[in-house]
Structure formats: C-alpha cells, structure tokens
Amino acid sequence: SLLEAIHLLKLQDRTRFYQASTSELYGRVQAVPQSETTPFYPRSPYAAAKLYAYWMVVNYREAHGLHASNGILFNHESPVRGETFVTRKITRAAAAISLGLQSCLYLGNLDAERDWGHARDYVDGMWRMLQQDSPGDYVLATGIKHSVRTFVEAAFAEVGIRMEWHGEGIAEEGRDTKSGRVLVAIDPRYFRPTEVDLLLGDPGKAKRVLGWSASTNFEAMVREMVRSDLEVIAREASYRHLDEDAWQAVG
C-alpha cells in the first residue's frame, strides 16, 4: 500500500497523506448528528472497504508516525458528479425534461436524507487537513439535512416546474402542478437492500481546528448543477442533430 511504501522508504518526514473517507461509514447511524467520535456501522460493501482504509490510516499514523489523515466527507456534489449518482441523475433529468428530451425520472427512496455540500468547499477542507502540524481525522459536512424529495423539488424549480406529490409508497408520483404530467415515479429496483435513511454531519472539529466551514448553500449548489446540465444536454442535442444531418448528406 502507499502507507507501507511511505514507511519502508522512510519518507514520513516529508510526506503528508490524505485518505478520502466517507459518511457511509456511519450507515445505520448510532447518533445524530455524526461526529468523529460516533461509532461506525457500515451497511454496504463499499462502506466496509472504506472502514478498512480508515483504520489502516489510523494504524500507520500511530505505529509509524506518518502524517496521515482521514477526511470523513459527507455527500459533496458538483456539475461534474457522475451521472449514475442520484443528485446528478435528478439535475440532468430536470434539465432534459424541461427541454422536452425526457419524459420521466425514476427514483427509489424519496425520504432518504443526506447532508449535501459543494465539492469545491470540501476540497478546501482536504487541503487544510494537510497544512496542520499534526495529522487527524475530520468530518466535513454542512450540518444541514435535505431529503431526496427536497432535492427533486429544488432541481425542478430551477427549470420553472413546481412539483406536487400524489400517492404513497411505490405508487407515489411527482406531478407538474400546471400540466398534471407525471414527471417523477418510483422504481423499486432503486431501493437499497440495506437502506441508509439519514446521514447528517457535525463539522464542529473542522471549524474549530481547521477554520473550515461550507460556504455554498444547498440552493446555490442545486442551481449550479441544473444550469450546467441545461448547457450540457443542449450541446449534446445539437451534436446529435449535426450527426443526423451528416448522415442524410452522405445518404
């Protein structure tokens, strides 16, 4: 591992190591909000693997004196978030539906709650960890929770669509209040086998020691992502038209 390489090559005096940990370590949360001292309870293979990485960092720090830190980062988003993640899936769908290029968005648990912040702020927090004289583990979070449902409403509001909800459970639907069209539906395939219902971080230590706090609020983050996806999707659509025109010309 990189930690072992630093140790074997005796580079600990001129190397600082950062490990990107995750709020998924808390899984079935044992306390709300979650801080650096909250017990972990991972609920997925990903979280279990990240727990191993977390403790390896702690072990090498304590056993060999490495400047190695864990950043326990709660959900952090941006316009370049992968399209398979729920936040980007939502903002991309809101943009595509508003442009008439998609009919419906399918989601799983609308009531799951997360502490969402902007990736730009969190990268600043990572950098600050590496500037400290002593290594440590830090929660980076906004300290504010929002549900998936609220994220959907905020994203669609950015394209002028007000959402209202009808039905319950897997029969629940999100409809455009003006047209009555169903724009959001539930697909049971998107429910996790071991659901994590709530993740809410306590960034007190990061604020106290690093002088860090999240500066981008939830609404501004969603707005930036939706506007970016409007541009991306419009550009993709224009490329498709160019390709179609080229094939017609060849034909």
Coordinates of N, CA and C in Angstrom, one line a residue:
S1 N 0.8 -1.2 0.0 CA 0.0 0.0 0.0 C 0.9 1.2 0.0
L2 N 0.3 2.4 -0.3 CA 1.0 3.6 -0.3 C 1.5 3.9 1.1
L3 N 0.7 3.6 2.1 CA 1.2 3.9 3.5 C 2.4 3.0 3.8
E4 N 2.4 1.8 3.4 CA 3.6 0.9 3.6 C 4.8 1.4 2.9
A5 N 4.6 1.9 1.6 CA 5.7 2.4 0.8 C 6.3 3.7 1.5
I6 N 5.5 4.5 2.0 CA 6.0 5.7 2.8 C 6.8 5.3 4.0
H7 N 6.3 4.3 4.7 CA 7.0 3.8 5.8 C 8.4 3.1 5.5
L8 N 8.3 2.2 4.5 CA 9.5 1.4 4.1 C 10.6 2.3 3.5
L9 N 10.2 3.4 2.8 CA 11.2 4.3 2.2 C 11.6 5.4 3.1
K10 N 11.0 5.4 4.3 CA 11.4 6.4 5.3 C 11.1 7.8 4.8
L11 N 9.9 7.9 4.2 CA 9.5 9.2 3.7 C 8.5 10.0 4.6
Q12 N 8.3 9.4 5.8 CA 7.3 10.0 6.7 C 7.6 11.5 7.1
D13 N 8.9 11.9 7.1 CA 9.2 13.3 7.5 C 8.9 14.3 6.4
R14 N 8.7 13.8 5.1 CA 8.4 14.8 4.1 C 7.2 14.4 3.2
T15 N 6.4 13.6 3.8 CA 5.1 13.1 3.1 C 3.9 13.4 4.0
R16 N 2.9 13.9 3.4 CA 1.6 14.1 4.1 C 0.5 13.3 3.3
F17 N -0.2 12.5 3.9 CA -1.1 11.5 3.3 C -2.6 11.9 3.7
Y18 N -3.4 12.0 2.6 CA -4.8 12.2 2.9 C -5.6 11.0 2.3
Q19 N -6.5 10.5 3.1 CA -7.4 9.4 2.7 C -8.9 9.9 2.7
A20 N -9.5 9.8 1.5 CA -10.8 10.2 1.3 C -11.8 9.2 1.9
S21 N -12.2 9.4 3.1 CA -13.2 8.5 3.7 C -14.6 9.0 3.4
T22 N -15.6 8.5 4.1 CA -17.0 8.7 3.6 C -18.0 8.6 4.8
S23 N -19.0 9.4 4.7 CA -20.1 9.3 5.7 C -20.8 8.0 5.7
E24 N -20.6 7.2 4.6 CA -21.3 5.9 4.6 C -20.7 5.0 5.7
L25 N -19.6 5.3 6.3 CA -19.1 4.6 7.4 C -20.1 4.5 8.6
Y26 N -20.9 5.5 8.7 CA -21.9 5.5 9.8 C -23.1 4.7 9.5
G27 N -23.5 4.4 8.3 CA -24.5 3.5 7.9 C -25.8 3.6 8.7
R28 N -26.0 2.6 9.5 CA -27.2 2.6 10.5 C -26.7 3.4 11.7
V29 N -27.0 4.7 11.6 CA -26.4 5.7 12.5 C -26.8 5.4 13.9
Q30 N -25.7 5.6 14.8 CA -25.9 5.4 16.2 C -26.1 6.7 17.0
A31 N -26.0 7.8 16.3 CA -26.2 9.1 16.9 C -26.4 10.1 15.8
V32 N -27.2 11.2 16.1 CA -27.5 12.3 15.2 C -27.2 13.6 15.9
P33 N -26.3 14.5 15.3 CA -25.6 14.3 14.1 C -24.3 13.4 14.3
Q34 N -23.6 13.0 13.2 CA -22.5 12.2 13.4 C -21.2 13.0 13.4
S35 N -20.3 12.7 14.4 CA -19.0 13.4 14.5 C -17.9 12.4 14.4
E36 N -16.7 12.8 14.7 CA -15.5 11.9 14.6 C -15.6 10.8 15.7
T37 N -16.4 11.0 16.7 CA -16.4 10.0 17.8 C -17.7 9.1 17.7
T38 N -18.5 9.3 16.7 CA -19.7 8.5 16.6 C -19.3 7.1 16.1
P39 N -19.8 6.0 16.7 CA -19.4 4.7 16.2 C -19.9 4.4 14.8
F40 N -19.0 3.7 14.1 CA -19.3 3.3 12.7 C -20.2 2.1 12.6
Y41 N -21.1 2.0 11.6 CA -21.9 0.8 11.3 C -22.2 0.7 9.8
P42 N -21.1 0.3 9.1 CA -21.3 0.3 7.6 C -22.4 -0.6 7.1
R43 N -23.0 -0.2 6.0 CA -24.2 -1.0 5.6 C -24.0 -1.4 4.1
S44 N -22.8 -1.4 3.6 CA -22.6 -1.8 2.2 C -21.2 -2.3 2.0
P45 N -20.9 -3.0 1.0 CA -19.5 -3.5 0.7 C -18.6 -2.3 0.6
Y46 N -19.1 -1.3 -0.1 CA -18.2 0.0 -0.3 C -17.9 0.5 1.1
A47 N -18.9 0.7 2.0 CA -18.6 1.3 3.3 C -17.7 0.4 4.1
A48 N -17.8 -0.9 4.0 CA -17.0 -1.8 4.8 C -15.5 -1.7 4.3
A49 N -15.3 -1.6 3.0 CA -14.0 -1.4 2.4 C -13.4 -0.1 2.9
K50 N -14.2 1.0 2.9 CA -13.7 2.3 3.4 C -13.4 2.3 4.9
L51 N -14.1 1.4 5.6 CA -13.8 1.3 7.1 C -12.4 0.7 7.2
Y52 N -12.0 -0.3 6.4 CA -10.7 -0.9 6.5 C -9.6 0.2 6.2
A53 N -9.9 1.0 5.1 CA -8.9 2.1 4.8 C -8.8 3.1 5.9
Y54 N -9.9 3.4 6.5 CA -9.9 4.4 7.7 C -8.9 3.9 8.8
W55 N -9.1 2.6 9.2 CA -8.3 2.1 10.3 C -6.9 1.9 9.9
M56 N -6.6 1.6 8.6 CA -5.2 1.5 8.2 C -4.5 2.8 8.3
V57 N -5.2 3.9 8.0 CA -4.6 5.2 8.2 C -4.3 5.5 9.6
V58 N -5.2 5.2 10.5 CA -5.0 5.4 11.9 C -3.9 4.5 12.4
N59 N -3.8 3.3 12.0 CA -2.7 2.4 12.4 C -1.3 2.9 12.0
Y60 N -1.2 3.3 10.7 CA 0.1 3.8 10.3 C 0.5 5.1 11.0
R61 N -0.5 5.9 11.2 CA -0.2 7.2 11.9 C 0.3 6.9 13.3
E62 N -0.3 6.0 14.0 CA 0.0 5.7 15.4 C 1.3 4.8 15.6
A63 N 1.4 3.9 14.6 CA 2.5 2.9 14.8 C 3.8 3.5 14.2
H64 N 3.7 4.3 13.1 CA 4.9 4.7 12.4 C 5.1 6.2 12.3
G65 N 4.2 7.0 12.9 CA 4.4 8.4 12.9 C 4.1 9.1 11.6
L66 N 3.3 8.5 10.7 CA 3.0 9.2 9.5 C 2.1 10.3 9.7
H67 N 2.2 11.4 8.9 CA 1.3 12.5 8.8 C 0.2 12.0 7.9
A68 N -0.8 11.2 8.4 CA -1.8 10.6 7.6 C -3.2 11.0 8.2
S69 N -4.1 11.5 7.4 CA -5.4 12.0 7.9 C -6.5 11.4 7.1
N70 N -7.6 11.2 7.9 CA -8.9 10.7 7.2 C -9.8 11.9 7.1
G71 N -10.3 12.1 5.9 CA -11.4 13.1 5.8 C -12.7 12.4 5.7
I72 N -13.6 12.4 6.7 CA -14.9 11.8 6.7 C -15.8 12.7 6.0
L73 N -15.9 12.6 4.7 CA -16.7 13.6 3.9 C -18.1 13.2 3.7
F74 N -19.0 14.0 4.1 CA -20.4 13.8 3.8 C -20.7 14.2 2.3
N75 N -21.8 13.9 1.8 CA -22.1 14.0 0.3 C -21.7 15.4 -0.2
H76 N -20.8 15.4 -1.2 CA -20.4 16.6 -1.8 C -20.6 16.5 -3.3
E77 N -21.2 17.5 -3.9 CA -21.7 17.4 -5.2 C -21.1 18.6 -6.1
S78 N -21.2 18.4 -7.4 CA -20.8 19.5 -8.3 C -21.4 19.1 -9.7
P79 N -21.3 20.0 -10.7 CA -21.7 19.7 -12.0 C -21.0 18.5 -12.7
V80 N -19.8 18.1 -12.2 CA -19.1 17.0 -12.8 C -19.3 15.7 -12.0
R81 N -20.3 15.7 -11.1 CA -20.6 14.4 -10.4 C -21.1 13.4 -11.5
G82 N -20.7 12.2 -11.3 CA -21.1 11.1 -12.2 C -22.6 11.0 -12.4
E83 N -23.0 10.7 -13.6 CA -24.4 10.7 -13.9 C -25.2 9.5 -13.3
T84 N -24.5 8.6 -12.7 CA -25.2 7.5 -12.0 C -25.6 7.8 -10.6
F85 N -25.0 8.9 -10.0 CA -25.3 9.3 -8.7 C -26.6 10.0 -8.7
V86 N -27.4 9.8 -7.6 CA -28.8 10.3 -7.6 C -28.9 11.8 -7.8
T87 N -28.0 12.6 -7.2 CA -28.0 14.0 -7.4 C -27.9 14.5 -8.8
R88 N -26.9 13.9 -9.5 CA -26.7 14.3 -10.9 C -27.8 13.7 -11.8
K89 N -28.3 12.5 -11.4 CA -29.5 11.9 -12.1 C -30.7 12.8 -12.1
I90 N -30.9 13.5 -10.9 CA -32.0 14.4 -10.7 C -31.8 15.6 -11.5
T91 N -30.6 16.3 -11.4 CA -30.4 17.6 -12.1 C -30.4 17.4 -13.6
R92 N -29.9 16.3 -14.1 CA -29.9 16.0 -15.5 C -31.3 15.7 -16.0
A93 N -32.1 15.0 -15.3 CA -33.5 14.7 -15.7 C -34.3 16.0 -15.7
A94 N -34.1 16.9 -14.7 CA -34.9 18.1 -14.6 C -34.6 19.0 -15.9
A95 N -33.3 19.0 -16.3 CA -32.9 19.8 -17.4 C -33.4 19.1 -18.7
A96 N -33.3 17.8 -18.8 CA -33.8 17.1 -20.0 C -35.3 17.2 -20.2
I97 N -36.0 17.0 -19.1 CA -37.5 17.1 -19.2 C -37.9 18.5 -19.6
S98 N -37.3 19.5 -19.0 CA -37.6 20.9 -19.4 C -37.4 21.2 -20.8
L99 N -36.4 20.5 -21.4 CA -36.1 20.7 -22.9 C -36.8 19.8 -23.8
G100 N -37.7 19.0 -23.2 CA -38.5 18.0 -24.0 C -37.8 16.8 -24.5
L101 N -36.7 16.5 -23.8 CA -35.9 15.4 -24.2 C -36.0 14.1 -23.3
Q102 N -36.8 14.2 -22.3 CA -37.0 13.1 -21.4 C -38.4 13.2 -20.8
S103 N -39.1 12.1 -20.6 CA -40.5 12.2 -20.1 C -40.6 12.0 -18.6
C104 N -39.8 11.2 -18.0 CA -40.0 10.9 -16.6 C -38.7 10.5 -15.9
L105 N -38.6 10.8 -14.6 CA -37.4 10.5 -13.8 C -37.9 9.4 -12.8
Y106 N -37.1 8.3 -12.8 CA -37.4 7.1 -11.9 C -36.4 7.1 -10.7
L107 N -36.9 7.1 -9.5 CA -36.1 7.1 -8.3 C -36.5 6.0 -7.3
G108 N -35.7 5.8 -6.3 CA -36.1 4.9 -5.2 C -36.6 5.6 -4.0
N109 N -35.9 5.6 -2.9 CA -36.3 6.2 -1.6 C -36.3 7.7 -1.6
L110 N -37.5 8.3 -1.7 CA -37.5 9.8 -1.8 C -37.3 10.4 -0.4
D111 N -37.5 9.6 0.7 CA -37.4 10.1 2.0 C -36.0 10.0 2.6
A112 N -35.1 9.4 1.9 CA -33.7 9.3 2.4 C -33.2 10.7 2.6
E113 N -32.5 11.0 3.7 CA -32.0 12.3 4.0 C -30.4 12.3 4.0
R114 N -29.9 13.3 3.4 CA -28.4 13.5 3.4 C -28.0 14.9 3.7
D115 N -26.7 15.0 4.1 CA -26.1 16.3 4.3 C -25.3 16.6 3.0
W116 N -25.9 17.4 2.2 CA -25.3 17.7 0.9 C -24.5 19.0 0.9
G117 N -23.3 19.0 0.4 CA -22.5 20.2 0.2 C -21.8 20.3 -1.1
H118 N -21.1 21.3 -1.4 CA -20.5 21.5 -2.7 C -19.0 21.0 -2.6
A119 N -18.6 20.2 -3.6 CA -17.3 19.6 -3.7 C -16.2 20.6 -3.6
R120 N -16.4 21.8 -4.1 CA -15.4 22.9 -4.1 C -15.0 23.2 -2.7
D121 N -16.0 23.3 -1.8 CA -15.7 23.6 -0.4 C -15.0 22.5 0.3
Y122 N -15.3 21.3 -0.1 CA -14.7 20.1 0.6 C -13.3 19.9 0.2
V123 N -12.9 20.2 -1.0 CA -11.5 20.1 -1.5 C -10.7 21.1 -0.6
D124 N -11.2 22.3 -0.4 CA -10.6 23.2 0.5 C -10.3 22.6 1.9
G125 N -11.3 21.9 2.4 CA -11.1 21.2 3.7 C -10.0 20.2 3.7
M126 N -10.0 19.4 2.6 CA -8.9 18.4 2.4 C -7.5 19.1 2.5
W127 N -7.4 20.2 1.7 CA -6.1 20.9 1.7 C -5.7 21.4 3.1
R128 N -6.7 21.9 3.8 CA -6.5 22.4 5.2 C -6.0 21.3 6.1
M129 N -6.5 20.1 6.0 CA -6.0 19.0 6.8 C -4.5 18.8 6.6
L130 N -4.1 18.9 5.4 CA -2.6 18.6 5.1 C -1.7 19.8 5.5
Q131 N -2.3 20.9 5.9 CA -1.5 22.0 6.3 C -1.2 22.0 7.8
Q132 N -1.9 21.1 8.5 CA -1.8 21.1 10.0 C -0.4 20.5 10.4
D133 N 0.1 20.9 11.6 CA 1.3 20.4 12.1 C 1.1 18.9 12.5
S134 N 0.0 18.6 13.0 CA -0.3 17.2 13.4 C -1.5 16.7 12.6
P135 N -1.4 15.4 12.2 CA -2.5 14.8 11.4 C -3.7 14.5 12.3
G136 N -4.8 14.2 11.7 CA -6.0 13.9 12.4 C -7.1 13.5 11.5
D137 N -8.3 13.2 12.1 CA -9.4 12.8 11.3 C -10.5 13.8 11.5
Y138 N -11.2 14.2 10.4 CA -12.1 15.3 10.4 C -13.4 15.0 9.6
V139 N -14.5 15.3 10.2 CA -15.8 15.3 9.5 C -15.9 16.6 8.7
L140 N -16.2 16.5 7.4 CA -16.5 17.7 6.6 C -18.0 17.6 6.2
A141 N -18.8 18.5 6.6 CA -20.2 18.5 6.4 C -20.8 19.9 6.5
T142 N -22.1 20.0 6.1 CA -22.7 21.3 6.2 C -23.5 21.4 7.6
G143 N -23.9 20.3 8.1 CA -24.7 20.3 9.3 C -26.1 20.5 9.1
I144 N -26.5 20.4 7.8 CA -27.9 20.6 7.4 C -28.4 19.4 6.5
K145 N -29.5 18.9 6.8 CA -30.0 17.7 6.0 C -31.1 18.1 5.1
H146 N -31.2 17.4 3.9 CA -32.3 17.5 3.0 C -32.7 16.2 2.5
S147 N -33.9 16.0 2.1 CA -34.3 14.7 1.6 C -34.1 14.6 0.1
V148 N -34.2 13.4 -0.5 CA -34.1 13.3 -1.9 C -35.3 14.0 -2.5
R149 N -36.5 13.9 -1.9 CA -37.7 14.6 -2.3 C -37.4 16.1 -2.5
T150 N -36.8 16.7 -1.4 CA -36.5 18.1 -1.5 C -35.5 18.5 -2.6
F151 N -34.6 17.6 -2.8 CA -33.6 17.8 -3.9 C -34.3 17.8 -5.2
V152 N -35.3 16.9 -5.4 CA -36.1 16.9 -6.7 C -36.8 18.2 -6.8
E153 N -37.5 18.6 -5.8 CA -38.3 19.9 -5.9 C -37.4 21.1 -6.2
A154 N -36.2 21.1 -5.6 CA -35.3 22.3 -5.9 C -34.8 22.2 -7.3
A155 N -34.5 21.1 -7.8 CA -34.0 20.9 -9.2 C -35.0 21.3 -10.2
F156 N -36.2 20.8 -10.0 CA -37.3 21.2 -11.0 C -37.7 22.6 -10.9
A157 N -37.6 23.2 -9.7 CA -37.9 24.6 -9.5 C -37.0 25.5 -10.3
E158 N -35.8 25.0 -10.5 CA -34.8 25.8 -11.3 C -35.1 25.9 -12.8
V159 N -36.0 24.9 -13.2 CA -36.4 25.0 -14.6 C -37.9 25.4 -14.7
G160 N -38.4 26.0 -13.7 CA -39.7 26.6 -13.7 C -40.8 25.6 -13.5
I161 N -40.5 24.4 -13.0 CA -41.6 23.4 -12.7 C -41.8 23.2 -11.2
R162 N -43.0 23.4 -10.8 CA -43.4 23.2 -9.4 C -43.9 21.8 -9.3
M163 N -43.4 21.0 -8.3 CA -43.7 19.6 -8.2 C -44.7 19.4 -7.1
E164 N -45.7 18.6 -7.3 CA -46.6 18.1 -6.2 C -46.7 16.6 -6.2
W165 N -46.9 16.1 -5.0 CA -46.8 14.6 -4.8 C -48.2 14.0 -4.6
H166 N -48.4 12.8 -5.2 CA -49.6 12.1 -5.1 C -49.3 10.6 -4.9
G167 N -50.1 10.0 -4.0 CA -50.0 8.6 -3.8 C -49.0 8.3 -2.6
E168 N -48.8 7.0 -2.3 CA -47.9 6.6 -1.3 C -47.0 5.4 -1.7
G169 N -45.9 5.3 -1.0 CA -45.0 4.1 -1.2 C -44.6 4.1 -2.7
I170 N -44.6 2.9 -3.2 CA -44.1 2.7 -4.6 C -45.0 3.3 -5.6
A171 N -46.2 3.6 -5.2 CA -47.2 4.2 -6.1 C -47.1 5.8 -6.1
E172 N -46.2 6.3 -5.3 CA -46.1 7.8 -5.3 C -45.6 8.3 -6.6
E173 N -46.1 9.5 -7.0 CA -45.7 10.2 -8.2 C -45.5 11.7 -8.0
G174 N -44.6 12.2 -8.7 CA -44.4 13.7 -8.7 C -45.0 14.3 -10.0
R175 N -45.9 15.2 -9.8 CA -46.5 15.8 -11.0 C -46.3 17.3 -11.1
D176 N -46.2 17.7 -12.3 CA -46.1 19.2 -12.6 C -47.5 19.8 -12.2
T177 N -47.4 20.8 -11.3 CA -48.7 21.4 -10.8 C -49.5 22.1 -12.0
K178 N -48.8 22.5 -13.0 CA -49.5 23.2 -14.1 C -50.2 22.2 -15.1
S179 N -49.4 21.3 -15.5 CA -49.9 20.4 -16.6 C -50.5 19.1 -16.0
G180 N -50.1 18.7 -14.8 CA -50.6 17.4 -14.2 C -49.8 16.3 -14.7
R181 N -48.8 16.5 -15.6 CA -48.0 15.4 -16.1 C -47.2 14.7 -15.0
V182 N -47.1 13.4 -15.0 CA -46.2 12.7 -14.1 C -44.8 12.8 -14.6
L183 N -43.9 13.4 -13.8 CA -42.5 13.6 -14.1 C -41.6 12.8 -13.3
V184 N -42.1 12.3 -12.1 CA -41.2 11.5 -11.2 C -42.0 10.3 -10.8
A185 N -41.5 9.1 -10.9 CA -42.1 7.9 -10.5 C -41.1 7.0 -9.7
I186 N -41.7 6.1 -8.9 CA -40.8 5.2 -8.1 C -40.6 3.9 -8.8
D187 N -39.3 3.5 -8.8 CA -39.0 2.2 -9.3 C -38.3 1.4 -8.2
P188 N -38.9 0.3 -7.8 CA -38.4 -0.5 -6.6 C -37.0 -1.0 -6.9
R189 N -36.5 -1.1 -8.1 CA -35.2 -1.5 -8.4 C -34.1 -0.6 -7.8
Y190 N -34.5 0.7 -7.5 CA -33.5 1.6 -7.0 C -33.5 1.7 -5.5
F191 N -34.2 0.9 -4.8 CA -34.1 0.8 -3.3 C -32.9 0.0 -2.9
R192 N -32.2 0.4 -1.9 CA -31.0 -0.3 -1.5 C -31.5 -1.5 -0.6
P193 N -30.8 -2.7 -0.7 CA -31.1 -3.8 0.2 C -30.9 -3.5 1.6
T194 N -29.9 -2.7 2.0 CA -29.7 -2.2 3.3 C -29.7 -0.7 3.3
E195 N -30.8 -0.1 3.4 CA -31.0 1.3 3.2 C -30.3 2.1 4.3
V196 N -29.7 3.3 4.0 CA -29.2 4.2 4.9 C -30.1 5.4 4.9
D197 N -30.9 5.6 5.9 CA -32.0 6.6 5.9 C -31.6 8.0 6.1
L198 N -30.6 8.2 7.0 CA -30.2 9.5 7.4 C -28.7 9.6 7.7
L199 N -28.1 10.6 7.0 CA -26.7 11.0 7.3 C -26.6 12.5 7.5
L200 N -26.2 12.9 8.7 CA -26.1 14.3 9.0 C -24.8 14.6 9.8
G201 N -23.9 15.4 9.3 CA -22.6 15.5 9.9 C -22.5 16.7 10.9
D202 N -21.6 16.6 11.8 CA -21.3 17.6 12.8 C -19.9 18.1 12.4
P203 N -19.7 19.2 11.7 CA -18.4 19.7 11.3 C -17.7 20.6 12.4
G204 N -18.1 20.4 13.6 CA -17.5 21.3 14.7 C -16.0 21.2 14.8
K205 N -15.4 20.0 14.7 CA -14.0 19.9 14.9 C -13.3 20.6 13.7
A206 N -13.8 20.4 12.5 CA -13.2 21.1 11.3 C -13.2 22.6 11.4
K207 N -14.3 23.1 11.9 CA -14.5 24.5 12.1 C -13.5 25.1 13.2
R208 N -13.4 24.3 14.2 CA -12.5 24.7 15.4 C -11.1 24.6 15.1
V209 N -10.6 23.5 14.5 CA -9.2 23.3 14.3 C -8.7 23.8 12.9
L210 N -9.5 23.5 11.9 CA -9.1 23.9 10.5 C -9.5 25.3 10.1
G211 N -10.5 25.9 10.8 CA -11.1 27.1 10.4 C -11.9 27.0 9.2
W212 N -12.5 25.8 9.0 CA -13.3 25.4 7.8 C -14.8 25.4 8.0
S213 N -15.5 25.9 7.0 CA -17.0 25.7 7.0 C -17.4 25.7 5.6
A214 N -18.5 25.1 5.3 CA -19.1 25.0 4.0 C -19.6 26.4 3.6
S215 N -19.3 27.0 2.4 CA -19.7 28.3 2.1 C -20.8 28.3 1.0
T216 N -21.0 27.2 0.4 CA -22.0 27.1 -0.7 C -23.3 26.5 -0.1
N217 N -24.4 27.2 -0.2 CA -25.6 26.6 0.4 C -26.3 25.6 -0.6
F218 N -27.3 24.9 -0.1 CA -27.9 23.8 -0.8 C -28.6 24.4 -2.1
E219 N -29.3 25.5 -2.0 CA -30.0 26.0 -3.2 C -29.0 26.4 -4.3
A220 N -27.9 27.1 -3.9 CA -26.9 27.5 -4.9 C -26.2 26.3 -5.5
M221 N -26.0 25.3 -4.8 CA -25.4 24.1 -5.3 C -26.3 23.4 -6.4
V222 N -27.6 23.3 -6.0 CA -28.5 22.7 -7.0 C -28.7 23.5 -8.2
R223 N -28.7 24.8 -8.0 CA -28.9 25.8 -9.2 C -27.7 25.6 -10.1
E224 N -26.5 25.6 -9.6 CA -25.3 25.4 -10.4 C -25.3 24.1 -11.2
M225 N -25.7 23.0 -10.6 CA -25.8 21.7 -11.2 C -26.8 21.7 -12.3
V226 N -28.0 22.3 -12.1 CA -29.1 22.2 -13.1 C -28.7 23.1 -14.3
R227 N -28.2 24.3 -14.0 CA -27.8 25.2 -15.1 C -26.7 24.6 -16.0
S228 N -25.7 23.9 -15.3 CA -24.7 23.2 -16.1 C -25.3 22.1 -17.0
D229 N -26.2 21.3 -16.4 CA -26.8 20.2 -17.2 C -27.7 20.8 -18.3
L230 N -28.3 21.9 -18.1 CA -29.1 22.5 -19.3 C -28.1 22.8 -20.4
E231 N -26.9 23.3 -20.1 CA -26.0 23.6 -21.2 C -25.4 22.3 -21.8
V232 N -25.1 21.3 -20.9 CA -24.6 20.0 -21.4 C -25.6 19.3 -22.3
I233 N -26.8 19.2 -21.9 CA -27.8 18.5 -22.7 C -28.2 19.2 -24.0
A234 N -28.2 20.5 -23.9 CA -28.5 21.3 -25.2 C -27.4 21.1 -26.2
R235 N -26.1 21.0 -25.7 CA -25.0 20.8 -26.5 C -25.0 19.4 -27.1
E236 N -25.3 18.4 -26.3 CA -25.4 17.0 -26.8 C -26.5 16.9 -27.9
A237 N -27.6 17.6 -27.7 CA -28.7 17.5 -28.6 C -28.3 18.2 -30.0
S238 N -27.5 19.3 -29.9 CA -27.1 19.9 -31.1 C -26.1 19.0 -31.9
Y239 N -25.2 18.3 -31.1 CA -24.3 17.3 -31.8 C -25.0 16.2 -32.5
R240 N -26.1 15.7 -31.8 CA -26.9 14.7 -32.5 C -27.5 15.1 -33.8
H241 N -28.0 16.4 -33.8 CA -28.6 16.9 -35.0 C -27.6 17.0 -36.1
L242 N -26.4 17.5 -35.7 CA -25.3 17.6 -36.7 C -25.0 16.2 -37.3
D243 N -24.9 15.2 -36.4 CA -24.6 13.8 -36.9 C -25.7 13.3 -37.8
E244 N -27.0 13.6 -37.5 CA -28.1 13.2 -38.3 C -28.0 13.9 -39.7
D245 N -27.7 15.2 -39.7 CA -27.6 15.9 -40.9 C -26.5 15.4 -41.8
A246 N -25.4 15.0 -41.1 CA -24.2 14.5 -41.9 C -24.6 13.2 -42.6
W247 N -25.3 12.3 -41.8 CA -25.7 11.0 -42.4 C -26.7 11.2 -43.6
Q248 N -27.6 12.2 -43.4 CA -28.5 12.4 -44.5 C -27.8 13.0 -45.7
A249 N -26.8 13.8 -45.5 CA -26.0 14.3 -46.6 C -25.3 13.2 -47.4
V250 N -24.7 12.2 -46.6 CA -24.0 11.1 -47.2 C -25.0 10.2 -47.9
G251 N -26.2 10.0 -47.3 CA -27.2 9.2 -48.0 C -27.7 9.8 -49.3

